Amino acid sequence: VEVTCDTDARYAPEASGASATTCAAHGERYSLSGCYFVKFCLSPANMTGMDITENDLEVSSFNVSLKCSEHYLGSPQAVACKKDGERYTIENPCQRDNICTS
């Protein structure tokens, strides 16, 4: 039996690959293994003042780059969510620069 993970249903193969184990006796079920559910973070609701590049929102390989937009100051950092479907958080968000103009 050839086994693949259903990527449309957000499953991915483990490093060892997907596999089927034969049943122990006639009429019993065989077992499948080697696929895991891919968990994703959602974007935060408030991203004001930041330029965000969401390279990878998968929890296990999370990669989001943040920098403050023009007229904003700070050192923002994206922190991956812990559960599928949660929003990732932003530590040290950008704050509006209080620039006086004449």
Coordinates of N, CA and C in Angstrom, one line a residue:
V1 N 0.9 -1.2 0.0 CA 0.0 0.0 0.0 C 0.9 1.2 0.0
E2 N 0.6 2.1 -0.9 CA 1.4 3.4 -0.9 C 0.6 4.4 -0.1
V3 N 1.3 5.1 0.8 CA 0.7 6.0 1.7 C 1.3 7.4 1.5
T4 N 0.4 8.4 1.4 CA 0.8 9.8 1.4 C 0.0 10.6 2.4
C5 N 0.5 11.7 2.8 CA -0.3 12.6 3.8 C -1.2 13.5 3.0
D6 N -2.4 13.7 3.5 CA -3.4 14.6 2.8 C -3.0 16.1 3.1
T7 N -2.2 16.6 2.2 CA -1.7 18.0 2.4 C -2.9 19.0 2.2
D8 N -4.0 18.6 1.5 CA -5.1 19.5 1.4 C -5.8 19.7 2.8
A9 N -5.7 18.7 3.6 CA -6.3 18.7 5.0 C -5.3 19.1 6.0
R10 N -4.2 19.7 5.5 CA -3.1 20.3 6.4 C -2.4 19.2 7.2
Y11 N -2.0 18.1 6.5 CA -1.2 17.1 7.1 C 0.1 17.1 6.3
A12 N 1.2 16.8 7.0 CA 2.5 16.8 6.4 C 3.2 15.5 6.8
P13 N 4.2 15.0 6.0 CA 4.9 13.8 6.4 C 6.0 14.1 7.4
E14 N 6.1 13.2 8.4 CA 7.2 13.3 9.3 C 8.5 12.9 8.6
A15 N 9.6 13.1 9.2 CA 10.9 12.9 8.6 C 11.0 11.4 8.1
S16 N 10.5 10.5 8.8 CA 10.5 9.1 8.4 C 9.6 8.7 7.3
G17 N 8.6 9.6 7.0 CA 7.7 9.4 5.9 C 6.4 8.7 6.4
A18 N 5.4 8.8 5.5 CA 4.1 8.2 5.8 C 4.3 6.7 5.5
S19 N 3.6 5.8 6.4 CA 3.7 4.4 6.1 C 2.4 3.7 6.6
A20 N 2.2 2.5 6.2 CA 1.1 1.6 6.6 C 1.7 0.4 7.3
T21 N 1.1 0.0 8.4 CA 1.6 -1.3 9.0 C 0.5 -2.3 8.8
T22 N 1.0 -3.5 8.4 CA 0.0 -4.5 8.1 C -0.8 -5.0 9.3
C23 N -2.0 -5.5 9.0 CA -2.8 -6.0 10.1 C -2.2 -7.3 10.7
A24 N -2.6 -7.6 11.9 CA -2.1 -8.8 12.6 C -2.8 -10.1 12.1
A25 N -4.1 -9.9 11.7 CA -4.8 -11.1 11.3 C -5.9 -10.6 10.3
H26 N -6.4 -11.6 9.6 CA -7.4 -11.3 8.5 C -8.6 -10.7 9.2
G27 N -9.1 -9.6 8.5 CA -10.3 -8.9 9.0 C -10.0 -7.8 10.0
E28 N -8.7 -7.7 10.4 CA -8.4 -6.6 11.3 C -7.9 -5.4 10.5
R29 N -7.9 -4.2 11.1 CA -7.5 -3.0 10.4 C -6.0 -2.9 10.3
Y30 N -5.5 -2.3 9.2 CA -4.1 -1.9 9.2 C -4.0 -0.5 9.8
S31 N -2.8 -0.1 10.2 CA -2.6 1.2 10.8 C -1.7 2.1 9.9
L32 N -2.0 3.4 10.0 CA -1.3 4.4 9.3 C -0.5 5.3 10.2
S33 N 0.7 5.7 9.8 CA 1.5 6.6 10.7 C 2.4 7.5 9.8
G34 N 3.1 8.4 10.4 CA 4.0 9.2 9.7 C 3.5 10.6 9.2
C35 N 2.3 10.9 9.6 CA 1.8 12.2 9.2 C 1.5 13.0 10.4
Y36 N 1.6 14.3 10.4 CA 1.3 15.2 11.5 C 0.4 16.3 11.0
F37 N -0.4 16.8 11.9 CA -1.3 18.0 11.6 C -0.5 19.3 11.6
V38 N -0.5 20.0 10.6 CA 0.3 21.3 10.5 C -0.5 22.4 11.2
K39 N 0.1 23.0 12.2 CA -0.5 24.1 13.0 C -0.1 25.4 12.5
F40 N -1.0 26.3 12.3 CA -0.7 27.7 11.8 C -1.2 28.8 12.8
C41 N -0.4 29.9 12.8 CA -0.8 31.1 13.6 C -1.6 32.0 12.7
L42 N -2.4 32.8 13.3 CA -3.1 33.9 12.5 C -2.4 35.2 12.8
S43 N -2.5 36.2 11.9 CA -2.0 37.5 12.1 C -2.7 38.2 13.2
P44 N -1.9 39.1 13.9 CA -2.6 39.9 15.0 C -3.6 40.8 14.4
A45 N -4.6 41.2 15.3 CA -5.6 42.1 14.9 C -5.1 43.5 14.6
N46 N -4.1 44.0 15.4 CA -3.6 45.3 15.3 C -2.1 45.3 14.9
M47 N -1.9 45.8 13.7 CA -0.5 45.8 13.2 C -0.1 47.3 12.9
T48 N -0.7 48.2 13.5 CA -0.5 49.6 13.2 C 1.0 50.0 13.5
G49 N 1.6 50.7 12.5 CA 2.9 51.3 12.7 C 4.0 50.3 12.4
M50 N 3.7 49.1 11.8 CA 4.7 48.1 11.5 C 4.7 47.7 10.1
D51 N 5.8 47.4 9.5 CA 6.0 46.8 8.3 C 6.2 45.3 8.6
I52 N 5.3 44.4 8.1 CA 5.4 43.0 8.5 C 5.6 42.1 7.3
T53 N 6.5 41.2 7.4 CA 6.7 40.2 6.3 C 6.5 38.8 7.0
E54 N 5.4 38.2 6.6 CA 5.0 36.9 7.2 C 5.6 35.8 6.2
N55 N 6.8 35.4 6.5 CA 7.4 34.4 5.7 C 6.9 33.0 5.9
D56 N 6.5 32.7 7.1 CA 6.0 31.3 7.4 C 5.2 31.4 8.7
L57 N 3.9 31.1 8.6 CA 3.0 31.1 9.8 C 2.8 29.8 10.4
E58 N 3.5 28.7 9.9 CA 3.4 27.4 10.6 C 4.1 27.5 11.9
V59 N 3.5 26.9 13.0 CA 4.0 27.0 14.3 C 5.4 26.5 14.5
S60 N 5.7 25.3 13.9 CA 7.0 24.7 14.0 C 8.1 25.4 13.3
S61 N 7.8 26.2 12.3 CA 8.9 26.9 11.5 C 8.6 28.4 11.4
F62 N 7.9 28.9 12.4 CA 7.4 30.3 12.4 C 8.5 31.3 12.0
N63 N 8.2 32.2 11.1 CA 9.2 33.2 10.7 C 8.5 34.4 10.2
V64 N 8.5 35.5 11.0 CA 7.8 36.7 10.7 C 8.8 37.8 11.0
S65 N 9.0 38.7 10.1 CA 10.0 39.9 10.2 C 9.1 41.1 10.4
L66 N 9.5 41.9 11.4 CA 8.9 43.1 11.8 C 9.8 44.3 11.8
K67 N 9.4 45.5 11.4 CA 10.1 46.7 11.6 C 9.1 47.8 11.7
C68 N 9.5 48.9 12.3 CA 8.6 50.0 12.5 C 8.5 50.8 11.2
S69 N 7.3 51.2 10.9 CA 7.0 52.1 9.8 C 7.6 53.5 10.0
E70 N 7.6 54.3 9.0 CA 8.0 55.7 9.1 C 7.2 56.4 10.2
H71 N 7.9 57.2 11.0 CA 7.2 57.9 12.1 C 6.8 57.1 13.3
Y72 N 7.4 55.8 13.3 CA 7.1 55.0 14.5 C 8.5 54.5 15.0
L73 N 8.6 54.2 16.3 CA 9.8 53.8 16.9 C 9.6 52.5 17.7
G74 N 10.6 51.7 17.8 CA 10.5 50.5 18.6 C 11.4 49.4 18.0
S75 N 11.3 48.3 18.7 CA 12.0 47.0 18.3 C 11.1 45.9 18.4
P76 N 10.1 45.8 17.5 CA 9.1 44.8 17.6 C 9.6 43.4 17.3
Q77 N 9.0 42.4 18.0 CA 9.4 41.0 17.8 C 8.1 40.2 17.7
A78 N 8.0 39.3 16.8 CA 6.9 38.4 16.6 C 7.1 37.1 17.4
V79 N 6.1 36.7 18.2 CA 6.2 35.5 19.0 C 5.1 34.5 18.5
A80 N 5.5 33.3 18.1 CA 4.6 32.3 17.6 C 3.5 32.0 18.6
C81 N 2.3 31.6 18.0 CA 1.2 31.1 18.9 C 1.6 29.7 19.4
K82 N 0.9 29.2 20.3 CA 1.1 27.9 20.9 C 0.1 26.9 20.3
K83 N -1.1 27.3 19.9 CA -2.1 26.4 19.4 C -2.5 26.8 18.0
D84 N -3.0 25.9 17.2 CA -3.4 26.1 15.9 C -4.6 27.1 15.9
G85 N -4.5 28.1 15.0 CA -5.6 29.1 14.9 C -5.6 30.3 15.8
E86 N -4.6 30.3 16.7 CA -4.4 31.5 17.6 C -3.6 32.5 16.9
R87 N -3.7 33.8 17.3 CA -2.9 34.8 16.8 C -1.5 34.9 17.4
Y88 N -0.5 35.2 16.5 CA 0.8 35.4 17.1 C 0.8 36.7 17.8
T89 N 1.7 36.9 18.7 CA 1.8 38.1 19.5 C 3.0 39.0 19.0
I90 N 2.9 40.3 19.4 CA 4.0 41.2 19.1 C 4.5 41.8 20.4
E91 N 5.7 41.5 20.7 CA 6.4 42.1 21.9 C 7.1 43.4 21.4
N92 N 7.1 44.3 22.3 CA 7.7 45.7 22.1 C 7.1 46.3 20.8
P93 N 5.8 46.5 20.7 CA 5.2 47.0 19.5 C 5.7 48.5 19.2
C94 N 5.7 48.9 18.0 CA 6.1 50.2 17.6 C 5.1 51.3 18.1
Q95 N 5.7 52.4 18.5 CA 4.9 53.5 19.1 C 5.1 54.7 18.2
R96 N 4.1 55.5 18.1 CA 4.1 56.7 17.2 C 5.2 57.6 17.7
D97 N 6.0 58.1 16.8 CA 7.0 59.1 17.2 C 6.4 60.5 17.3
N98 N 6.6 61.2 18.4 CA 5.9 62.5 18.5 C 6.8 63.6 17.9
I99 N 6.7 63.7 16.6 CA 7.5 64.7 15.9 C 6.7 66.0 15.8
C100 N 7.4 67.0 16.2 CA 6.7 68.4 16.0 C 7.1 68.9 14.7
T101 N 6.1 69.5 14.0 CA 6.3 70.1 12.7 C 5.9 71.6 12.8
S102 N 6.5 72.4 12.0 CA 6.1 73.8 12.1 C 5.1 74.2 11.0

